Amino acid sequence: MMALEGTRGEPIVVVEGLHKSYGNLHVLKGVSMTVVRGEVVVLIGPSGSGKSTFLRCLNRLIDPEKGRIVVAGHEMTNARTDLPKARRQIGLVSQHFNLYPHMTVLQNVMEGPVTVLKLPRDEARQRAHELLSRVGLDDKVASYPRQLSGGQQQRVAIARALAMDPAVMLFDEPTSALDPELTGEVLDVMKKLADDGMTMLVVSHEMHFASRVADRVAMFDDGIIVEEGPTEQIFSRAKEERTRRFLSQLLSWETEDGALTSNPDDGRAGAGSIN
Amino acid sequence: MNPGAMLATYQFDFGPVIDGFPKLMAGLVVTVALAVSTMAVSTPFGLAFAFARLSRIRLVSFAAHAYVDLFRATPLLIQIFVIAFGIGPALGIKVDLFVLGVAALSLNVAAFLAEIFRGAIQSIERGQREAAISTGMTERQAMLRVVLPQALRRSIPLVAAMWVSLFKDTALLALVGVSELYLQGYLIMLDSFRQVETMSVVALIYFVLTYPQSLLIERLFQRYRVRD
Amino acid sequence: MKLDFGPVLDNLPFLVAGLQGTLTVSAGAIIVGATVGLGIALLRISPSRPLRFLGGLYVDFIRSVPLLIILVLFVYAVPIVIETMTGHSIRIDALLAGMLGLGLYAAAFLAEVFRSGILAVPSGQREAGLSTGMTNRQVFLRVVLPQAARKIIPPATSSILTLVKDSAVTFAIAVPELMAKAGSLNNGLQRPIEVFIVVAVIYLAVTYPLLLISDRLQRSAAAGS
């Protein structure tokens, strides 16, 4: 596994006092968070609570008004930071996959390494093949995104992000646009990634995934983190009433076999969808 | 006079065009009358050609198709010249230039409208016709009472865009001598040698009239947008 | 009155030379229109308010004024502007004036075609490109533009057809194209119906294939979405 040299436990994402508004809508009201290398943090919270906006501030797809963000040694909130260069270190996988429809699966994965990292084509191609076989799609290299199922598209999107050899991976509701029977294959890939030691921030309401994979859960509500802590503690002994209420709403959707696959956001991203 | 010498010391003079303003306004009245008359004449013809194109009788639909494509594919200016210089005089009787102008524009606009109406009719979901027939309506009733009202509504923005384009196209009739806004401006320009001043004022008049219409059309597009 | 196409057909080479003028002025105008149009479209989607305003002003003004006036204004105003700015008097060749005038006119319409094509690309695509470390320029050229092109080509074809037809208007500023030749031939022969019908057929040789292509592209674009 690449990108994981460095000591586990050293802070790799540091966020201090993040604020963001859209007109009168105050989406983030002072969010701080530290994530250490190798940690998996799941962000939960109701629709519009600021989770997606927070995630997109981390790689500066959204410009925060106030606050400081450091990711993998890049001070993202500094005007002099070379954003394209810093973003190579931060993979983003979003709800709608956003694969390039005019490129094949292989080209999708090769595009970043060739255009941005200036890797020789042969090397980029070989690496793309490796990554696609890691997500179980080496037989689809010549397909176009529209020929794939949603689950397959999302796995390609993960491979595309990994091709940049990122230090951190951000997932914004990676399974919420998928049919229930397709979420498993994506979550499996994500779990493997976590097992390999990737640092991950995941906006998701897949409780089953969170309880098995996450080191920590952060509960967002109304633009702040109302509570965060070890997964087990948040799920079984949340201190905040808001967290308990939110979790019980999620649980009331629990399917019979115990797998939690439904999403109270009804497939819509939170405040991030404003952009 | 050496034009270069005149330009070197070019002084703007809006006097002549301001003096000619009443003439411009008279021309504007003709322009508006041309556009309104053309729209009034061409709309029923456009609808008729749209139905003809959708007709199950091969010959009818072919003839309508040929008409529509012919007028969409050739320059409007040629159509105007054929009518004004050719057909008009050939009719023998002295036909008013205004009438010839409206005829030429109408033939053209009807072709474009036919295409708009046909597209709109065909864009109405098949299920609408089926539902109407299922409740016992005849084909004719289903078309007139169910399909057509929806189609007309759907074609509003495109028809409005056609109208704006027609409003500007009336200027071409100046080239065959219809005394509309542009020709009045042109005559002032020839008289005064104040080409830039005159034409910018004429352009401004068109802008002031057309731009609000375009804004309205944008609103119509938003309001009647069909999800595709 | 009897139609007699003989005299017109005798002068066919003369008219075909006019067609060459039509094609030349159209080709030049397409190049000018596409280039300026893309620039205006980029202004209209730029993050800067004043730039967006300027782009919008250009599009709104040009689209609100008849082509004939744009052409006449161009022929008379441009020499004055250049004279005032440089102190040198210039003569613009009629063909060049036609290309520029028609091109700048078409640019306003093409800008809207480009703009809506670019805006039709989902914002997630831009996001995906930026997230892999592409610069804005790389995202535009490698991700947005190729996808926008698919949306742009059908309406752009229709705009090109309109442009070729509109090139007939440039005869009013003395561009030596088909319409001008038709006019002078008619002055000699005094057979307007025959002359203009033959000229219409010559136009059709170019415009009808364009119409068919444009209609087909629009249909498949509508079916594809």
XYZ file of C-alpha atoms in Angstrom:
728
model
C 0.000 0.000 0.000
C 1.309 3.398 -0.969
C 1.218 6.714 0.801
C 1.310 5.302 4.237
C 4.880 5.834 5.158
C 5.019 8.056 8.204
C 4.028 7.249 11.700
C 0.605 6.162 12.628
C -0.707 8.577 15.207
C 0.801 11.759 13.841
C -1.852 14.423 13.059
C -2.514 14.599 9.322
C -5.679 16.686 9.205
C -5.907 19.661 11.536
C -8.917 21.968 11.356
C -9.407 24.923 13.659
C -12.445 27.165 13.973
C -13.924 26.697 10.484
C -16.729 29.054 9.424
C -18.677 29.094 6.182
C -21.837 30.939 5.144
C -23.949 31.097 2.030
C -25.603 34.491 2.255
C -27.579 34.388 5.461
C -27.193 30.658 5.811
C -24.438 29.929 8.323
C -23.446 26.385 7.371
C -20.319 25.927 9.483
C -20.102 27.734 12.792
C -16.626 27.033 14.098
C -15.717 23.423 13.434
C -12.444 22.019 14.735
C -11.124 18.514 14.270
C -7.859 16.642 14.285
C -7.408 13.362 12.467
C -4.279 11.293 12.904
C -2.597 9.210 10.268
C -4.375 5.920 9.682
C -7.533 6.967 11.452
C -11.011 6.437 10.013
C -13.516 9.064 11.078
C -17.180 8.824 10.139
C -19.173 12.043 10.064
C -22.885 11.726 10.751
C -25.671 14.215 11.241
C -28.918 15.407 9.705
C -29.216 16.802 6.211
C -27.910 20.366 6.057
C -25.807 20.002 9.186
C -22.630 20.968 7.310
C -20.881 17.591 6.864
C -20.454 17.796 3.111
C -19.462 21.453 3.237
C -16.861 20.567 5.863
C -15.452 17.822 3.649
C -15.216 20.147 0.635
C -13.481 22.805 2.683
C -10.708 20.327 3.461
C -9.540 20.316 -0.170
C -10.742 23.879 -0.735
C -13.399 23.055 -3.311
C -15.265 25.409 -1.006
C -13.527 28.445 0.461
C -14.193 28.864 4.170
C -14.513 32.404 5.538
C -12.590 31.806 8.699
C -10.481 29.094 10.234
C -7.352 27.130 9.542
C -6.941 23.849 7.709
C -3.774 21.818 7.428
C -3.856 18.581 5.461
C -0.785 16.391 4.984
C 1.491 19.315 5.700
C -0.253 21.719 3.306
C -1.785 24.763 4.889
C -4.960 24.790 2.787
C -6.181 28.104 4.172
C -3.004 29.936 3.224
C -3.457 32.014 0.070
C 0.046 31.115 -1.096
C -0.564 27.369 -1.014
C -0.436 25.691 -4.406
C -3.919 24.188 -4.251
C -3.652 21.827 -7.237
C -0.464 20.400 -5.747
C -1.997 20.043 -2.297
C -5.125 18.414 -3.667
C -3.094 15.528 -5.079
C -2.713 14.421 -1.478
C -6.458 14.513 -0.797
C -8.659 12.056 -2.636
C -12.368 12.830 -2.895
C -15.081 10.310 -3.673
C -18.506 11.850 -3.933
C -22.046 10.644 -3.912
C -22.494 10.924 -7.679
C -19.196 9.228 -8.687
C -18.487 12.001 -11.214
C -16.556 9.730 -13.532
C -15.564 11.399 -16.791
C -18.198 10.113 -19.225
C -16.049 10.748 -22.295
C -13.257 8.469 -21.096
C -13.040 4.730 -20.566
C -12.605 3.297 -17.091
C -8.872 2.968 -17.679
C -8.573 6.525 -18.996
C -10.500 7.810 -15.993
C -7.938 6.300 -13.658
C -4.948 7.305 -15.824
C -6.046 10.893 -16.354
C -4.733 12.326 -13.086
C -1.363 10.554 -13.108
C -0.751 11.534 -16.742
C -2.059 15.103 -16.684
C -1.131 16.127 -13.182
C 1.732 13.902 -12.066
C 3.190 13.760 -15.628
C 3.771 10.037 -15.288
C 4.800 8.220 -18.482
C 1.715 6.651 -20.067
C 2.981 3.087 -19.680
C 3.613 3.534 -16.009
C 0.247 5.228 -15.493
C -1.486 2.468 -17.384
C 0.148 -0.248 -15.331
C -0.727 1.524 -12.126
C -4.327 1.987 -13.264
C -4.567 -1.732 -13.998
C -3.266 -2.547 -10.527
C -5.706 -0.213 -8.837
C -8.642 -1.444 -10.888
C -7.870 -5.013 -9.982
C -7.685 -3.971 -6.346
C -11.260 -2.724 -6.587
C -12.183 -5.845 -8.552
C -12.757 -4.218 -11.916
C -9.774 -5.223 -14.023
C -12.183 -6.765 -16.530
C -13.935 -3.414 -17.113
C -10.949 -1.296 -18.178
C -12.265 -0.708 -21.694
C -15.849 0.075 -20.651
C -17.328 3.525 -20.460
C -18.843 4.682 -17.162
C -22.418 4.545 -18.483
C -21.971 0.809 -19.133
C -21.292 0.127 -15.457
C -23.593 -0.266 -12.471
C -23.542 2.451 -9.821
C -21.514 0.259 -7.496
C -18.940 -0.415 -10.190
C -18.759 3.279 -11.074
C -18.127 4.159 -7.472
C -15.331 1.604 -7.241
C -13.734 3.147 -10.332
C -14.049 6.557 -8.670
C -12.184 5.182 -5.655
C -9.452 3.772 -7.900
C -9.226 7.112 -9.698
C -8.701 8.931 -6.397
C -6.130 6.353 -5.214
C -4.172 6.768 -8.448
C -2.922 10.113 -7.158
C -1.377 8.337 -4.192
C -3.235 10.471 -1.669
C -2.411 10.752 2.012
C -6.052 11.221 2.973
C -9.291 10.017 1.397
C -12.550 11.912 1.739
C -15.818 10.096 1.070
C -19.010 12.113 0.719
C -21.951 9.745 1.101
C -20.319 7.234 -1.203
C -23.235 4.808 -1.145
C -26.258 7.058 -0.832
C -26.977 7.158 -4.578
C -26.710 3.393 -4.909
C -29.369 0.735 -4.912
C -29.199 -1.127 -1.583
C -27.845 -4.324 -3.117
C -24.873 -2.431 -4.582
C -23.665 -0.705 -1.434
C -21.887 -3.812 -0.107
C -19.289 -3.976 -2.876
C -18.336 -0.326 -2.319
C -18.185 -0.642 1.451
C -16.011 -3.748 1.102
C -13.486 -1.781 -0.944
C -13.545 1.006 1.620
C -13.023 -1.426 4.471
C -10.026 -2.967 2.721
C -8.620 0.499 2.248
C -9.059 1.232 5.944
C -7.472 -2.081 6.870
C -4.465 -1.132 4.757
C -4.049 1.935 6.939
C -5.514 4.724 4.779
C -6.595 7.852 6.632
C -10.277 8.333 5.828
C -12.986 10.875 6.533
C -16.340 9.433 5.588
C -19.705 11.172 5.518
C -22.091 8.267 5.703
C -25.052 6.848 7.493
C -24.034 3.263 6.962
C -24.065 2.410 10.652
C -22.928 -1.113 10.078
C -19.882 0.143 8.204
C -19.192 2.770 10.840
C -19.330 0.298 13.700
C -16.994 -2.126 11.945
C -14.516 0.285 10.378
C -14.550 3.684 12.056
C -12.189 4.574 14.861
C -14.183 7.630 15.677
C -17.581 9.161 14.918
C -18.319 12.887 14.801
C -21.896 14.069 15.043
C -22.665 17.280 13.123
C -25.724 19.364 13.765
C -26.503 22.916 12.756
C -22.952 23.749 11.689
C -21.041 22.452 14.677
C -19.709 19.119 15.891
C -22.014 18.440 18.795
C -20.239 15.324 19.895
C -17.375 13.126 18.850
C -15.716 10.073 20.276
C -14.857 6.415 19.748
C -17.476 4.706 17.580
C -18.644 2.309 20.233
C -19.100 5.105 22.737
C -21.140 7.324 20.392
C -23.350 4.479 19.247
C -24.151 3.055 22.640
C -23.538 5.830 25.171
C -23.945 9.163 23.402
C -23.948 12.063 25.845
C -25.931 14.494 23.727
C -29.662 14.209 23.346
C -29.404 15.342 19.706
C -27.012 12.484 18.908
C -29.213 9.905 20.608
C -32.291 11.172 18.807
C -30.540 11.153 15.426
C -29.201 7.638 15.945
C -32.534 6.297 17.042
C -34.117 7.732 13.899
C -31.491 5.923 11.848
C -32.085 2.738 13.794
C -35.802 2.838 13.239
C -34.950 2.306 9.580
C -32.895 -0.753 10.349
C -33.670 -3.608 8.025
C -34.623 -6.993 9.356
C -31.297 -8.701 8.869
C -29.644 -6.018 10.910
C -27.856 -4.349 8.012
C -28.299 -0.617 8.123
C -28.464 0.594 4.600
C -31.061 3.274 4.520
C -30.249 6.904 4.606
C -32.344 9.548 6.294
C -30.978 12.110 3.851
C -32.886 10.303 1.171
C -29.913 10.325 -1.114
C -29.443 14.057 -0.966
C -26.170 15.524 0.128
C -26.340 17.873 3.061
C -25.407 21.526 2.956
C -22.721 20.668 0.430
C -25.308 20.392 -2.272
C -25.776 24.138 -2.161
C -22.646 24.735 -4.162
C -13.156 65.689 -50.120
C -10.510 63.301 -48.940
C -12.261 60.964 -46.505
C -9.041 60.535 -44.525
C -8.866 64.239 -43.822
C -12.455 64.270 -42.703
C -11.900 61.348 -40.351
C -8.778 62.760 -38.774
C -10.827 65.499 -37.218
C -13.988 63.487 -36.765
C -16.541 65.357 -34.743
C -19.711 63.592 -33.785
C -22.845 65.405 -34.833
C -26.173 63.940 -33.850
C -28.092 66.938 -35.194
C -29.337 65.400 -38.442
C -30.526 62.188 -36.824
C -32.288 64.124 -34.091
C -33.976 66.275 -36.710
C -34.953 63.112 -38.533
C -36.445 61.500 -35.459
C -40.076 61.899 -36.620
C -39.153 60.004 -39.795
C -37.552 57.262 -37.722
C -40.713 56.992 -35.648
C -42.814 56.743 -38.796
C -40.490 53.973 -39.924
C -40.822 52.280 -36.569
C -44.603 52.195 -36.972
C -44.114 50.384 -40.291
C -41.641 47.966 -38.699
C -44.065 47.063 -35.931
C -46.934 46.746 -38.415
C -44.842 44.434 -40.611
C -43.921 42.194 -37.705
C -47.444 42.042 -36.274
C -49.065 41.369 -39.657
C -46.519 38.702 -40.507
C -47.057 36.927 -37.205
C -50.821 37.063 -37.653
C -50.619 35.635 -41.162
C -47.933 33.046 -40.562
C -49.229 31.466 -37.351
C -52.280 29.733 -38.856
C -50.228 28.736 -41.902
C -47.476 27.398 -39.675
C -49.982 25.301 -37.766
C -51.508 24.050 -41.007
C -48.105 23.058 -42.381
C -47.288 21.307 -39.111
C -50.419 19.183 -39.413
C -49.692 18.597 -43.081
C -46.236 17.301 -42.198
C -47.780 14.924 -39.677
C -50.426 13.797 -42.128
C -50.663 10.121 -42.951
C -51.214 10.984 -46.584
C -47.731 10.646 -48.042
C -48.084 13.310 -50.702
C -49.380 15.893 -48.245
C -46.648 15.288 -45.723
C -43.986 15.241 -48.437
C -45.172 18.516 -49.922
C -45.256 20.180 -46.524
C -41.838 18.805 -45.696
C -40.410 20.116 -48.980
C -41.924 23.547 -48.385
C -40.613 23.769 -44.839
C -37.100 22.628 -45.715
C -36.906 24.853 -48.783
C -37.745 27.970 -46.812
C -35.561 27.002 -43.890
C -32.558 26.266 -46.087
C -32.500 29.335 -48.345
C -31.609 32.872 -47.317
C -34.604 34.987 -46.378
C -33.192 37.737 -48.567
C -33.593 35.578 -51.690
C -37.160 34.756 -50.743
C -37.820 38.471 -50.373
C -36.232 39.270 -53.750
C -38.160 36.566 -55.561
C -41.449 37.813 -54.138
C -40.780 41.535 -54.410
C -38.999 41.697 -57.768
C -40.368 38.564 -59.375
C -43.776 37.391 -58.251
C -45.096 40.853 -57.369
C -44.584 42.478 -60.752
C -45.479 39.232 -62.529
C -48.936 39.375 -60.999
C -49.412 42.375 -63.222
C -51.520 44.350 -60.846
C -49.675 46.835 -58.750
C -49.321 45.241 -55.362
C -48.378 47.381 -52.418
C -44.776 46.863 -51.247
C -45.959 46.471 -47.673
C -48.195 43.570 -48.696
C -45.402 41.935 -50.683
C -43.113 42.327 -47.693
C -45.580 40.708 -45.342
C -46.127 37.912 -47.857
C -42.398 37.210 -48.160
C -41.800 37.249 -44.423
C -44.900 35.150 -43.779
C -43.839 32.406 -46.168
C -40.550 32.222 -44.317
C -41.865 32.476 -40.772
C -44.626 29.943 -41.479
C -41.962 27.360 -42.365
C -40.108 27.916 -39.108
C -43.315 27.941 -37.085
C -44.394 24.698 -38.748
C -41.194 23.101 -37.543
C -41.698 24.450 -34.016
C -45.317 23.262 -33.816
C -44.508 19.863 -35.284
C -41.689 19.355 -32.789
C -43.957 20.364 -29.932
C -46.786 18.070 -31.023
C -44.408 15.140 -31.360
C -42.884 15.890 -27.971
C -46.162 15.240 -26.177
C -46.011 11.835 -24.593
C -47.799 9.065 -26.473
C -49.699 8.219 -23.290
C -51.652 11.488 -23.531
C -53.200 10.482 -26.828
C -53.785 6.943 -25.571
C -55.484 8.217 -22.440
C -57.765 10.449 -24.504
C -58.668 7.698 -26.958
C -59.289 5.346 -24.045
C -61.899 7.699 -22.635
C -63.738 7.422 -25.942
C -62.471 10.513 -27.753
C -61.975 10.398 -31.490
C -58.479 10.938 -32.924
C -59.532 14.438 -33.841
C -60.804 15.219 -30.358
C -57.695 13.732 -28.794
C -55.527 15.986 -30.949
C -57.546 19.167 -30.522
C -58.520 18.812 -26.875
C -55.575 16.972 -25.326
C -52.419 17.006 -27.432
C -52.565 20.406 -29.138
C -53.161 22.542 -26.030
C -50.125 20.996 -24.370
C -48.061 21.320 -27.531
C -48.927 24.980 -27.999
C -47.984 25.703 -24.436
C -44.706 23.915 -24.921
C -43.956 25.899 -28.087
C -44.476 29.315 -26.479
C -40.813 30.105 -25.813
C -39.684 29.082 -29.294
C -42.490 31.032 -30.934
C -41.519 34.047 -28.855
C -37.904 33.677 -29.988
C -39.161 33.464 -33.570
C -41.039 36.705 -33.032
C -37.916 38.568 -31.918
C -35.997 37.224 -34.868
C -38.844 38.306 -37.178
C -38.896 41.755 -35.632
C -35.268 42.232 -36.629
C -35.652 40.537 -40.022
C -38.174 43.159 -41.118
C -35.130 45.389 -41.701
C -34.280 43.292 -44.761
C -37.386 44.659 -46.471
C -35.575 48.003 -46.677
C -33.489 46.428 -49.424
C -36.582 46.160 -51.623
C -37.816 49.614 -50.673
C -40.275 49.150 -47.801
C -40.047 52.346 -45.750
C -39.488 50.793 -42.389
C -37.213 51.920 -39.589
C -33.893 50.939 -41.141
C -34.684 52.502 -44.523
C -35.695 55.763 -42.867
C -32.393 55.729 -41.006
C -30.541 54.917 -44.220
C -32.114 57.868 -46.006
C -31.140 60.231 -43.194
C -27.648 58.778 -43.391
C -27.391 59.400 -47.149
C -28.605 62.944 -46.702
C -26.394 63.889 -43.813
C -23.250 61.802 -44.286
C -23.586 61.101 -40.555
C -23.385 57.334 -40.947
C -22.124 56.375 -37.503
C -24.414 58.703 -35.590
C -27.503 57.741 -37.589
C -26.908 54.016 -37.532
C -26.064 53.958 -33.831
C -29.323 55.729 -33.067
C -31.243 53.274 -35.258
C -29.417 50.381 -33.581
C -30.298 51.818 -30.199
C -33.971 52.029 -31.131
C -33.938 48.368 -32.127
C -32.119 47.499 -28.930
C -34.548 49.370 -26.708
C -37.448 47.576 -28.374
C -35.973 44.117 -28.765
C -34.028 43.652 -25.568
C -37.029 43.705 -23.215
C -38.640 41.136 -25.495
C -35.581 38.907 -25.188
C -35.717 39.196 -21.416
C -39.330 38.178 -21.502
C -38.435 35.182 -23.630
C -35.814 34.066 -21.160
C -38.521 34.161 -18.501
C -40.816 32.151 -20.761
C -38.088 29.574 -21.301
C -37.719 29.174 -17.565
C -41.419 29.010 -16.999
C -42.288 26.570 -19.761
C -39.096 24.579 -19.681
C -39.651 20.971 -20.468
C -37.597 18.570 -18.428
C -35.459 16.668 -20.835
C -44.997 35.985 -68.810
C -42.896 32.980 -69.703
C -40.040 31.703 -67.621
C -36.780 31.383 -69.498
C -33.812 30.065 -67.570
C -31.512 30.063 -70.617
C -29.907 33.472 -70.127
C -29.371 32.789 -66.436
C -27.812 29.400 -67.040
C -25.497 30.977 -69.633
C -24.117 33.050 -66.802
C -23.715 30.159 -64.387
C -19.906 30.564 -64.081
C -20.470 34.159 -63.021
C -22.835 33.009 -60.264
C -20.579 30.172 -59.189
C -17.813 32.729 -58.667
C -20.266 34.421 -56.340
C -20.725 31.175 -54.471
C -16.993 31.177 -53.889
C -17.350 34.610 -52.312
C -20.207 33.331 -50.149
C -18.131 30.394 -48.952
C -15.118 32.612 -48.277
C -17.023 35.193 -46.277
C -18.839 32.422 -44.398
C -15.669 30.519 -43.563
C -13.976 33.671 -42.320
C -17.020 34.594 -40.285
C -17.194 31.109 -38.747
C -13.594 31.405 -37.587
C -14.137 34.911 -36.196
C -17.489 33.939 -34.685
C -16.257 30.757 -33.013
C -13.163 32.418 -31.573
C -14.857 35.566 -30.326
C -17.913 33.544 -29.293
C -15.835 31.246 -27.089
C -14.161 34.272 -25.539
C -17.510 35.914 -24.827
C -18.872 32.664 -23.393
C -15.884 32.475 -21.034
C -16.505 36.073 -19.991
C -20.124 35.214 -19.297
C -19.233 32.361 -16.955
C -16.253 34.063 -15.337
C -16.305 34.613 -11.581
C -15.735 38.338 -12.112
C -18.890 40.419 -12.118
C -17.667 43.198 -14.441
C -16.459 40.622 -16.981
C -19.779 38.798 -16.850
C -21.537 42.106 -17.377
C -19.401 42.974 -20.389
C -20.016 39.583 -21.969
C -23.734 39.895 -21.310
C -23.837 43.389 -22.779
C -22.188 42.213 -25.999
C -24.564 39.289 -26.415
C -27.667 41.270 -25.532
C -26.813 44.204 -27.766
C -25.798 42.234 -30.846
C -28.768 39.894 -30.563
C -31.156 42.828 -30.340
C -30.063 44.594 -33.517
C -30.598 43.490 -37.146
C -27.512 42.094 -38.882
C -27.879 44.701 -41.622
C -27.334 47.476 -39.096
C -24.396 45.721 -37.451
C -22.756 45.408 -40.870
C -23.359 48.996 -41.914
C -22.266 50.273 -38.535
C -19.156 48.130 -38.716
C -18.184 49.478 -42.132
C -18.583 53.108 -41.111
C -17.636 53.032 -37.448
C -14.521 50.888 -37.441
C -12.460 53.201 -39.687
C -13.388 56.131 -37.470
C -12.421 54.291 -34.310
C -9.099 53.161 -35.774
C -8.467 56.639 -37.153
C -9.112 58.220 -33.787
C -6.938 55.744 -31.950
C -3.981 55.474 -34.305
C -4.145 58.604 -36.388
C -3.894 56.541 -39.566
C -6.762 56.372 -41.990
C -7.452 52.891 -43.230
C -9.569 51.232 -45.855
C -11.146 47.951 -44.926
C -11.575 45.612 -47.832
C -15.265 44.723 -48.268
C -14.656 40.978 -47.966
C -12.729 41.435 -44.727
C -15.424 43.746 -43.393
C -18.019 41.102 -44.254
C -16.083 38.373 -42.460
C -15.553 40.498 -39.388
C -19.037 42.009 -39.276
C -20.850 38.724 -39.856
C -18.408 36.936 -37.536
C -18.874 39.394 -34.693
C -22.642 39.140 -35.161
C -22.603 35.333 -35.131
C -20.268 35.413 -32.124
C -23.116 36.637 -29.926
C -25.269 33.667 -30.883
C -22.420 31.169 -30.733
C -21.419 32.512 -27.311
C -24.818 31.462 -25.990
C -24.454 28.046 -27.584
C -21.020 27.625 -25.998
C -22.146 28.953 -22.662
C -25.119 26.644 -22.321
C -23.010 23.695 -23.485
C -20.396 24.439 -20.853
C -22.991 24.965 -18.137
C -24.666 21.684 -19.057
C -21.627 19.802 -17.766
C -22.466 18.817 -14.170
C -20.488 20.711 -11.527
C -19.342 17.407 -10.056
C -17.122 16.935 -13.096
C -15.202 20.089 -12.306
C -15.022 19.013 -8.701
C -13.651 15.607 -9.666
C -10.955 17.173 -11.831
C -9.902 19.688 -9.188
C -9.822 16.949 -6.562
C -7.188 15.037 -8.494
C -5.012 18.121 -8.485
C -5.805 19.499 -11.920
C -5.523 23.241 -12.411
C -8.605 25.190 -13.523
C -7.159 25.302 -17.009
C -6.606 21.548 -17.123
C -10.097 20.920 -15.792
C -11.576 23.160 -18.482
C -9.598 21.736 -21.370
C -9.557 18.047 -20.426
C -12.786 17.518 -18.512
C -15.344 20.242 -19.230
C -14.709 21.137 -22.873
C -14.789 17.590 -24.317
C -18.142 16.996 -22.639
C -19.479 20.425 -23.538
C -18.534 19.808 -27.181
C -21.127 17.071 -27.458
C -23.815 19.495 -26.340
C -22.440 22.329 -28.442
C -22.100 20.645 -31.820
C -25.812 20.231 -32.707
C -26.897 23.841 -32.010
C -23.596 25.157 -33.396
C -24.316 23.394 -36.682
C -27.648 25.125 -36.802
C -25.917 28.456 -36.081
C -23.505 27.820 -38.934
C -26.412 27.187 -41.296
C -27.941 30.477 -40.196
C -24.600 32.189 -40.722
C -24.239 30.896 -44.285
C -27.765 32.092 -45.085
C -27.102 35.425 -43.364
C -23.995 35.908 -45.489
C -26.428 36.950 -48.236
C -26.965 40.179 -46.301
C -23.301 41.138 -46.690
C -24.018 42.119 -50.283
C -25.423 45.302 -48.732
C -21.881 46.298 -47.753
C -20.526 45.343 -51.179
C -19.056 41.948 -50.350
C -18.611 40.194 -53.704
C -20.708 37.149 -52.864
C -23.512 35.232 -54.511
C -26.297 37.686 -53.737
C -24.298 40.594 -55.123
C -23.607 38.674 -58.340
C -27.282 37.779 -58.538
C -28.218 41.425 -58.198
C -25.890 42.566 -60.930
C -26.906 39.706 -63.208
C -30.538 40.650 -62.700
C -29.755 44.262 -63.529
C -28.505 43.070 -66.876
C -31.087 40.408 -67.651
C -34.158 41.817 -65.900
C -35.299 38.270 -65.137
C -35.641 38.368 -61.341
C -37.612 35.148 -60.901
C -35.228 33.043 -62.952
C -32.107 34.639 -61.508
C -33.136 34.315 -57.887
C -34.504 30.806 -58.280
C -31.221 29.647 -59.795
C -29.360 31.425 -57.003
C -31.614 29.747 -54.441
C -30.718 26.367 -55.926
C -27.017 27.227 -55.727
C -27.458 28.160 -52.059
C -29.327 24.908 -51.463
C -26.306 22.931 -52.651
C -24.520 24.207 -49.548
C -27.322 24.874 -47.093
C -29.539 21.840 -47.606
C -26.888 19.317 -46.536
C -26.208 21.568 -43.544
C -29.922 21.594 -42.713
C -30.105 17.800 -42.905
C -27.034 17.372 -40.709
C -28.267 19.944 -38.229
C -31.732 18.369 -38.000
C -30.259 14.911 -37.548
C -27.859 16.061 -34.837
C -30.640 17.867 -32.993
C -32.846 14.801 -33.167
C -30.221 12.439 -31.819
C -29.273 14.945 -29.124
C -32.920 15.115 -28.056
C -33.188 11.325 -28.096
C -29.963 10.936 -26.145
C -30.877 13.126 -23.223
